[in-house]
mmCIF file of N, CA, C and O in Angstrom:
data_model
loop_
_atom_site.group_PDB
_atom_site.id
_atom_site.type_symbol
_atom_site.label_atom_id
_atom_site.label_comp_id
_atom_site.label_asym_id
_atom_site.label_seq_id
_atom_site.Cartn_x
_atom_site.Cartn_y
_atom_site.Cartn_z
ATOM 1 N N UNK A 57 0.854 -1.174 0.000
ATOM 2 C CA UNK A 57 0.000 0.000 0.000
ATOM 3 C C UNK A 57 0.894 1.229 0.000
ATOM 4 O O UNK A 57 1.917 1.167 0.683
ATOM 5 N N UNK A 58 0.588 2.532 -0.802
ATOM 6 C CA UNK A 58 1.377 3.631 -0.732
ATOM 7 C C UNK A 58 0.477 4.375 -0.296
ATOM 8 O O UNK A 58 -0.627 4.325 -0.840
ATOM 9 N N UNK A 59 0.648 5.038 0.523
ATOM 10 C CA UNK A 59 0.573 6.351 1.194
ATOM 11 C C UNK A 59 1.060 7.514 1.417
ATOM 12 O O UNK A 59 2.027 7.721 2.149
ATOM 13 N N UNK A 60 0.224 8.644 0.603
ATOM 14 C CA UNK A 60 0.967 10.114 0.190
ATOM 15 C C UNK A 60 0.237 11.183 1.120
ATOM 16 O O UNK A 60 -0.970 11.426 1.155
ATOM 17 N N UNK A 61 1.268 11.765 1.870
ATOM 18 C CA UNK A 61 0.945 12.332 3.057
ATOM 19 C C UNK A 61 -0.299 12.262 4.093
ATOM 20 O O UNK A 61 -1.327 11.624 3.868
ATOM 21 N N UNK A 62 -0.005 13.136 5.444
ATOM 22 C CA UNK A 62 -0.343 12.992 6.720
ATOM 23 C C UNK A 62 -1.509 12.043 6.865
ATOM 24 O O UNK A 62 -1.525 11.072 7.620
ATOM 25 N N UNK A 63 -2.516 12.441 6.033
ATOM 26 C CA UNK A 63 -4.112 11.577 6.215
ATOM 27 C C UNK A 63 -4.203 10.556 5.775
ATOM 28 O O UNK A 63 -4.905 9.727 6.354
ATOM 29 N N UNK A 64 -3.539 10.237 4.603
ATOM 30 C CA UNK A 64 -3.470 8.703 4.401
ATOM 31 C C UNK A 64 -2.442 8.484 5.103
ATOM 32 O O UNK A 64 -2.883 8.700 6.232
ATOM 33 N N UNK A 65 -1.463 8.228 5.216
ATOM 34 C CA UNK A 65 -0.749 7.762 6.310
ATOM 35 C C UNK A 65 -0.977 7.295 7.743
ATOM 36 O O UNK A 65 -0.681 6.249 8.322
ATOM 37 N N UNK A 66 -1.662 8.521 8.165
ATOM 38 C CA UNK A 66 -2.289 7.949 9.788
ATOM 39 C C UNK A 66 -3.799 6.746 8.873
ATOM 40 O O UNK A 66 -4.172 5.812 9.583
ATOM 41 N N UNK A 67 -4.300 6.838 7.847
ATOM 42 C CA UNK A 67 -5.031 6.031 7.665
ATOM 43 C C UNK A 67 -4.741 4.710 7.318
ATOM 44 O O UNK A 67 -5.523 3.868 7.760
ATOM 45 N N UNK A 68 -3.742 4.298 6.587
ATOM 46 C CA UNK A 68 -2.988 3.049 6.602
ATOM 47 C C UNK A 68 -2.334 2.708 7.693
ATOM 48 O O UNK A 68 -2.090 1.515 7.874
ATOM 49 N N UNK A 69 -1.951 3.606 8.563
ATOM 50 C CA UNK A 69 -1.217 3.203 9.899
ATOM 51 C C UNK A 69 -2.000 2.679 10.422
ATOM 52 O O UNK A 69 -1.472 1.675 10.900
ATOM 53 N N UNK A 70 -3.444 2.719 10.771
ATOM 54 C CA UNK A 70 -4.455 2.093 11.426
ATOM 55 C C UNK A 70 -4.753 0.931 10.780
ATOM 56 O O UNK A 70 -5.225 0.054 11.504
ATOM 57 N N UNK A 71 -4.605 0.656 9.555
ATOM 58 C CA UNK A 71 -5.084 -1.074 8.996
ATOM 59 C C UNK A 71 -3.964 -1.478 9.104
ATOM 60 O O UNK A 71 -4.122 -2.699 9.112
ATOM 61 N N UNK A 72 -2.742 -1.250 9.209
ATOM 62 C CA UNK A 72 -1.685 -2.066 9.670
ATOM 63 C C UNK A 72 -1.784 -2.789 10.411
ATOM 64 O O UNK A 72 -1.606 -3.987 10.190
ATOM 65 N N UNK A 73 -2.136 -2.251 11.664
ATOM 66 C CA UNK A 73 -2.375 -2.746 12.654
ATOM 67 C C UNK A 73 -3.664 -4.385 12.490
ATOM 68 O O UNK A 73 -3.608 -5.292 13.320
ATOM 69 N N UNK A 74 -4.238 -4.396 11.812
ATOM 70 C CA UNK A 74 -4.803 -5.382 11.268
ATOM 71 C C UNK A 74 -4.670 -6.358 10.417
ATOM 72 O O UNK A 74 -5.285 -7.425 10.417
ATOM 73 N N UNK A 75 -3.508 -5.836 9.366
ATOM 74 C CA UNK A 75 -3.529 -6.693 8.506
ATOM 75 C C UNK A 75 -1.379 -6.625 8.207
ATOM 76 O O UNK A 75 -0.939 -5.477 8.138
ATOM 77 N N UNK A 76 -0.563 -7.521 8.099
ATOM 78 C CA UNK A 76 0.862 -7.562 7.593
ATOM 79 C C UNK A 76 0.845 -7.134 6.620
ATOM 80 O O UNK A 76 1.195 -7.973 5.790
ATOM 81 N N UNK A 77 0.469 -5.636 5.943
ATOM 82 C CA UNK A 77 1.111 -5.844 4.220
ATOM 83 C C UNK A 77 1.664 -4.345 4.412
ATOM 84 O O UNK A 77 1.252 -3.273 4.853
ATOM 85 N N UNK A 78 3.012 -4.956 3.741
ATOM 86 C CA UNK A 78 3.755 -3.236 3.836
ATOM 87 C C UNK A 78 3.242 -2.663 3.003
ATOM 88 O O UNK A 78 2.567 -2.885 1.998
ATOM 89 N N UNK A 79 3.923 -1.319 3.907
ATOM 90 C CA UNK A 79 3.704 -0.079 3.574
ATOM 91 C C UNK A 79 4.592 0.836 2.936
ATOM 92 O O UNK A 79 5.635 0.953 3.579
ATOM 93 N N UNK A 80 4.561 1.321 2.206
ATOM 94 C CA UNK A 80 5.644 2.682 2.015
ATOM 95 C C UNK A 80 4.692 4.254 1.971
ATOM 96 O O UNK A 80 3.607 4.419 1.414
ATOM 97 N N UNK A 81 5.520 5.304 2.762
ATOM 98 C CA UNK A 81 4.954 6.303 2.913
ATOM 99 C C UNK A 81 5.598 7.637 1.805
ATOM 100 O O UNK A 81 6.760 8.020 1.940
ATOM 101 N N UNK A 82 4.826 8.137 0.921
ATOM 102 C CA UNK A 82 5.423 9.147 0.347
ATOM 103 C C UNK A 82 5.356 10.819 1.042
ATOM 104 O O UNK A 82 4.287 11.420 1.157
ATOM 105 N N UNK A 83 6.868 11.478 1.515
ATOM 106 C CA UNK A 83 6.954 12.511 2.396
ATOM 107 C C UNK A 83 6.256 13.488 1.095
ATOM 108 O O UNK A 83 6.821 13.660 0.015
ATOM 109 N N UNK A 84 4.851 14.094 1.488
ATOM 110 C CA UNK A 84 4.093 15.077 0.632
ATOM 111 C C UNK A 84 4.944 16.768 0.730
ATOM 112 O O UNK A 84 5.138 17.065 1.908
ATOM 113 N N UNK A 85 5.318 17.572 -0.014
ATOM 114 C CA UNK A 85 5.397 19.300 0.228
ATOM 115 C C UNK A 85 5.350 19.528 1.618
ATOM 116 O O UNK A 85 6.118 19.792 2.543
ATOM 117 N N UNK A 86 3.857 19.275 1.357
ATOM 118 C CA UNK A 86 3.008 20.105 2.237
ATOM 119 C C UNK A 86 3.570 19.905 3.641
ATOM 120 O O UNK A 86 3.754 20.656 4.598
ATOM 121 N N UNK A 87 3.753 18.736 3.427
ATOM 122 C CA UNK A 87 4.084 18.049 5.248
ATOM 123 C C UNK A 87 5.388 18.385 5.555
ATOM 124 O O UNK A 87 6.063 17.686 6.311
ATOM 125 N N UNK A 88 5.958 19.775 4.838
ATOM 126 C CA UNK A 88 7.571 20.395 4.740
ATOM 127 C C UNK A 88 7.309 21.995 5.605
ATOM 128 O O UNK A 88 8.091 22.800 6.111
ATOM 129 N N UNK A 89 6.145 21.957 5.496
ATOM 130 C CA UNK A 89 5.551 23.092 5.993
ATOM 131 C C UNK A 89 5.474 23.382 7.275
ATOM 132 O O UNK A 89 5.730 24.499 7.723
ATOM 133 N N UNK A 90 5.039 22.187 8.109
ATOM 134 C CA UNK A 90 4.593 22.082 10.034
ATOM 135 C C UNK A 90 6.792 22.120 10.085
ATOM 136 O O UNK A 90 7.663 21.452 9.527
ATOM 137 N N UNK A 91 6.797 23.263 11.053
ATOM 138 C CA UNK A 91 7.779 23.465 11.628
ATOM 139 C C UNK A 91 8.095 22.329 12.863
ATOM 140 O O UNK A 91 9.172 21.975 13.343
ATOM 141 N N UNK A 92 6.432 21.831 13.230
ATOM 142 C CA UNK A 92 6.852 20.640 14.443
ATOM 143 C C UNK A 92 6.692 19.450 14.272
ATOM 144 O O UNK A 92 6.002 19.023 13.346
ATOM 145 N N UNK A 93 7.276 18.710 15.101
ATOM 146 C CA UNK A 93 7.111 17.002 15.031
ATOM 147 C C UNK A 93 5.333 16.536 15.307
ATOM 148 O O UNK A 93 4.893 16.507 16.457
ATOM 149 N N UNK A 94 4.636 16.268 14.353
ATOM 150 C CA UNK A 94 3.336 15.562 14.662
ATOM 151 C C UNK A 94 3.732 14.189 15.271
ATOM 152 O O UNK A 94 4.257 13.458 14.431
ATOM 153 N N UNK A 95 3.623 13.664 16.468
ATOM 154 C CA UNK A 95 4.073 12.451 17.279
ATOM 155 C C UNK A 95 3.346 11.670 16.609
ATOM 156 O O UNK A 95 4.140 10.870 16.113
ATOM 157 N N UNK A 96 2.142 11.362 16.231
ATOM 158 C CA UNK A 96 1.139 10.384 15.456
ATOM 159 C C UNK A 96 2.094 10.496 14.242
ATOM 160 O O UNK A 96 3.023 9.702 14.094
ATOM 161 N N UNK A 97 1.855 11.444 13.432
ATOM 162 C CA UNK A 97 2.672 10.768 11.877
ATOM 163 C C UNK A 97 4.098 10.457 12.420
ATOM 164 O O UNK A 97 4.662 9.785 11.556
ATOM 165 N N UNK A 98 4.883 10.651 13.436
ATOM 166 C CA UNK A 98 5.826 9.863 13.047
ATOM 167 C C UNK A 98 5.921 8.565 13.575
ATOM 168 O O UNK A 98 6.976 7.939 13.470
ATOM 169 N N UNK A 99 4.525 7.899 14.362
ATOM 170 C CA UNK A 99 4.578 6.940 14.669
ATOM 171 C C UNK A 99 3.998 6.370 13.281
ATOM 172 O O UNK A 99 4.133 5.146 13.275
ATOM 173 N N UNK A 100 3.405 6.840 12.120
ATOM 174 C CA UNK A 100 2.862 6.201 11.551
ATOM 175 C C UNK A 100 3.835 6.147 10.228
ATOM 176 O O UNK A 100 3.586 5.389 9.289
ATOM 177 N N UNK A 101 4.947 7.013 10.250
ATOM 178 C CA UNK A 101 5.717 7.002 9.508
ATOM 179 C C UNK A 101 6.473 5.567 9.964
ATOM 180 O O UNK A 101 6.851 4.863 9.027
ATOM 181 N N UNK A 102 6.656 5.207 10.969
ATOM 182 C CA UNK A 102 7.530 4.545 11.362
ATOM 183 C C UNK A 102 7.234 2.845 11.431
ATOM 184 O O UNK A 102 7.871 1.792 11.455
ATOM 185 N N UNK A 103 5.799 3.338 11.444
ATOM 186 C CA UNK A 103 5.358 1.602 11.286
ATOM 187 C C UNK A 103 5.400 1.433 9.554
ATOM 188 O O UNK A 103 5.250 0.266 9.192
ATOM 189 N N UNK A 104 5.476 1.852 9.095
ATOM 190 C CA UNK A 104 5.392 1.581 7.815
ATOM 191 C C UNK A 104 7.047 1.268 7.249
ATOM 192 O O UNK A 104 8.088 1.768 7.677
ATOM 193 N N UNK A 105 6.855 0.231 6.108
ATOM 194 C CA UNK A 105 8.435 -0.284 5.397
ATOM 195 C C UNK A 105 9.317 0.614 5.272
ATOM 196 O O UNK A 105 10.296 0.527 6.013
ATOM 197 N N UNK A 106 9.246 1.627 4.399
ATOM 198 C CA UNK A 106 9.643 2.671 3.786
ATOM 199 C C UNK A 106 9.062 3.938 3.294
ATOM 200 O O UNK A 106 7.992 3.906 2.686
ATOM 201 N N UNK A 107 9.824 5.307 3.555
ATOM 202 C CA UNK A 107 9.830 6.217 3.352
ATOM 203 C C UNK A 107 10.326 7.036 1.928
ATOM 204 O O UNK A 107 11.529 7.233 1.757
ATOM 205 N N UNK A 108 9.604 7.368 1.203
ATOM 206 C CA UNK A 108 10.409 8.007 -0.319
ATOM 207 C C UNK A 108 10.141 9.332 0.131
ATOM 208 O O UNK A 108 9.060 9.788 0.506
ATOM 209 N N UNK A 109 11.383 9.969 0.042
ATOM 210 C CA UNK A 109 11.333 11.312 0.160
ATOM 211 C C UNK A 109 12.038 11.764 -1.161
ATOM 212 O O UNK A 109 12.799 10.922 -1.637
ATOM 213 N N UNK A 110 11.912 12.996 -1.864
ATOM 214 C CA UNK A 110 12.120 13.851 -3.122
ATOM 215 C C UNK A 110 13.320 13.869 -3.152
ATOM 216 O O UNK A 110 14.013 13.422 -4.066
ATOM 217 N N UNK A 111 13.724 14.423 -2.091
ATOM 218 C CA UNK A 111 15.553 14.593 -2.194
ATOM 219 C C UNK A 111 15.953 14.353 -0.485
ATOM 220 O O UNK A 111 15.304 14.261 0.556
ATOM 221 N N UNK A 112 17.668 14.304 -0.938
ATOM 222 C CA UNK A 112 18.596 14.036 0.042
ATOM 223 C C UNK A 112 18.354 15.134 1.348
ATOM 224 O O UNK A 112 18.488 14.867 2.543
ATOM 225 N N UNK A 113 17.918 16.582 0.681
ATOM 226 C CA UNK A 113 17.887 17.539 1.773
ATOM 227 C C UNK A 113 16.556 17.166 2.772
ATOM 228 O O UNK A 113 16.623 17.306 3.993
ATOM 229 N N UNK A 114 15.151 16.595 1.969
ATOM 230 C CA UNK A 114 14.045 16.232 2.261
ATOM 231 C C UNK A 114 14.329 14.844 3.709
ATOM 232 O O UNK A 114 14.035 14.817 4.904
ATOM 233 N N UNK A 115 15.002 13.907 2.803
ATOM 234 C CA UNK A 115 15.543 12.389 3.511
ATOM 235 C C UNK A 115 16.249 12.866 5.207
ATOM 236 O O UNK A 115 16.019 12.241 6.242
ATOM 237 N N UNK A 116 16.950 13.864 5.116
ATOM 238 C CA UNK A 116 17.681 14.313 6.408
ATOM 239 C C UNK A 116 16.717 14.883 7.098
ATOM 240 O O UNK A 116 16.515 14.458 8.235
ATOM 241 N N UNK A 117 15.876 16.004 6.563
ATOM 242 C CA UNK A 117 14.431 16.471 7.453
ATOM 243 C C UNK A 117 14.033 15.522 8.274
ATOM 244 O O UNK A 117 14.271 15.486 9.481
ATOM 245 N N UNK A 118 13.238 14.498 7.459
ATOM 246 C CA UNK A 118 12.399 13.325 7.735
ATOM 247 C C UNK A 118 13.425 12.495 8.998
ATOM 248 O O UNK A 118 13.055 12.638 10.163
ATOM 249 N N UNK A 119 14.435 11.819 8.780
ATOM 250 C CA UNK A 119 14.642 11.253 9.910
ATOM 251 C C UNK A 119 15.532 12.330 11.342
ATOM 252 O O UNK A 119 15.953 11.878 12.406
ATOM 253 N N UNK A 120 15.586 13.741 10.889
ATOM 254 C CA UNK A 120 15.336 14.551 12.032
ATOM 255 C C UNK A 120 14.162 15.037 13.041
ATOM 256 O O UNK A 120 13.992 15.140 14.256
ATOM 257 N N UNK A 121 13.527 15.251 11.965
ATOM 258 C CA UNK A 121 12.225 15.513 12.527
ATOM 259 C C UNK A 121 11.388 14.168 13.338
ATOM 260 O O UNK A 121 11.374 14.003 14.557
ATOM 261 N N UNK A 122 11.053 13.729 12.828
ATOM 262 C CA UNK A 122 10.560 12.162 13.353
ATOM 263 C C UNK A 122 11.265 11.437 13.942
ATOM 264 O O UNK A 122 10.627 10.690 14.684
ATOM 265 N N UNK A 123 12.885 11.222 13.976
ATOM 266 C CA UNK A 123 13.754 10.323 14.589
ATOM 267 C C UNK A 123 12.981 8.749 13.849
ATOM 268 O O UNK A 123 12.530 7.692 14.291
ATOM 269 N N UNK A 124 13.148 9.296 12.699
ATOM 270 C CA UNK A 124 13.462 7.378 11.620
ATOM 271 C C UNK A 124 14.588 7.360 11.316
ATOM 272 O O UNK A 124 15.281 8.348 11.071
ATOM 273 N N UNK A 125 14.896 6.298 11.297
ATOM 274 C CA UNK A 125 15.929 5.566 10.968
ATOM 275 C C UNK A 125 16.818 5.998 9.457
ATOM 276 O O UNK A 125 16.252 6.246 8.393
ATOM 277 N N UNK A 126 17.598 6.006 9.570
ATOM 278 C CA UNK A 126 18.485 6.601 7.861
ATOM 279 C C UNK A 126 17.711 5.399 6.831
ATOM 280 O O UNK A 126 16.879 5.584 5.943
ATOM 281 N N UNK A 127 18.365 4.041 7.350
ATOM 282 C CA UNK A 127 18.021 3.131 5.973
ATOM 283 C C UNK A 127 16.438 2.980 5.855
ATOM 284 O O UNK A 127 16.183 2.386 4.808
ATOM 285 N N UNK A 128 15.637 3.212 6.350
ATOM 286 C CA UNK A 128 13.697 3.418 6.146
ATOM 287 C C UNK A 128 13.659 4.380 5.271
ATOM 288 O O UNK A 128 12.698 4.327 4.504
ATOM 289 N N UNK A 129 14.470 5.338 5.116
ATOM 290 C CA UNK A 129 13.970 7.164 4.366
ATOM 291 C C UNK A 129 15.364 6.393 2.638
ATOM 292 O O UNK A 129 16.573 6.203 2.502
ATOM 293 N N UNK A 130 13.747 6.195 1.535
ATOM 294 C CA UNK A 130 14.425 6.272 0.082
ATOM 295 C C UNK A 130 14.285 7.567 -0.772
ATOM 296 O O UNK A 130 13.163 8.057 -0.906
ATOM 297 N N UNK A 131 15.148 8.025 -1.236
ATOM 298 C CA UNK A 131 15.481 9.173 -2.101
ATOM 299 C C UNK A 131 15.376 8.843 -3.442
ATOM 300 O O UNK A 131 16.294 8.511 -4.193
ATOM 301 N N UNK A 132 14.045 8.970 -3.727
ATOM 302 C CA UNK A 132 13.328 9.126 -5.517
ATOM 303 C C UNK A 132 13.214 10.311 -5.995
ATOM 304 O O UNK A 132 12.140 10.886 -5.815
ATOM 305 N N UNK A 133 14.360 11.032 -6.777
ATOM 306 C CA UNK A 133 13.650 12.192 -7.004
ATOM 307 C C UNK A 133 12.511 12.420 -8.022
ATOM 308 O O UNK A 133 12.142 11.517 -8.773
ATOM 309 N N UNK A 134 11.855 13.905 -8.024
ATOM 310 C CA UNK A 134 10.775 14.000 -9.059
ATOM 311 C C UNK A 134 10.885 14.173 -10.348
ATOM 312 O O UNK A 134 9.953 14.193 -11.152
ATOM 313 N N UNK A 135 12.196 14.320 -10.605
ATOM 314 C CA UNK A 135 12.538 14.722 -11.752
ATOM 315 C C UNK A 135 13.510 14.085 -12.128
ATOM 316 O O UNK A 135 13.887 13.365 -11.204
ATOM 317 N N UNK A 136 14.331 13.933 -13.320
ATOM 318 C CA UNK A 136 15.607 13.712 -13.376
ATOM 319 C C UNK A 136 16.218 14.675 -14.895
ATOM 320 O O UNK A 136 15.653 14.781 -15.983
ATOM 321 N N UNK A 137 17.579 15.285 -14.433
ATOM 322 C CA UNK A 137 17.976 16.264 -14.748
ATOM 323 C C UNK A 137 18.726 15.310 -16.319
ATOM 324 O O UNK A 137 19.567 14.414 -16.275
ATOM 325 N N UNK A 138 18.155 15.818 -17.388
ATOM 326 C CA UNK A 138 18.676 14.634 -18.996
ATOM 327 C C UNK A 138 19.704 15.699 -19.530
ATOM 328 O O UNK A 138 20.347 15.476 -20.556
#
């Protein structure tokens, strides 16, 4: 299951809990915006497989902010420079 920011996320975090099928969470903009740690998304960041964040600067946010783990946070960017 993929999950692209805060609301789906806490919403797959809750059927997790029900059912084994990973997860990966995609870090949304928007969720670049809250200056603070939401304790729920980063528990829900955290139950989940993996993290794709946009870039390397994004990937360091994410496991600052939340305290995840380096190898959980993958760096896909949106673009690629041809």
């Amino acid at each position: 299951v993929h999950a692209h920011g805060i609301g789906a996320s806490h919403a797959v975090a809750a059927a997790l809990k029900k059912t084994r099928v990973p997860i990966v969470h995609s870090y949304a903009e928007e969720d670049l915006a809250s200056p603070h740690r939401d304790k729920s998304y980063s528990r829900a960041l955290a139950a989940g497989s993996r993290i794709i964040a946009p870039s390397g600067y994004v990937a360091d946010l994410i496991t600052k902010r939340h305290e995840i783990a380096d190898g959980k946070v993958v760096v896909i960017p949106r673009r690629i420079d041809a």
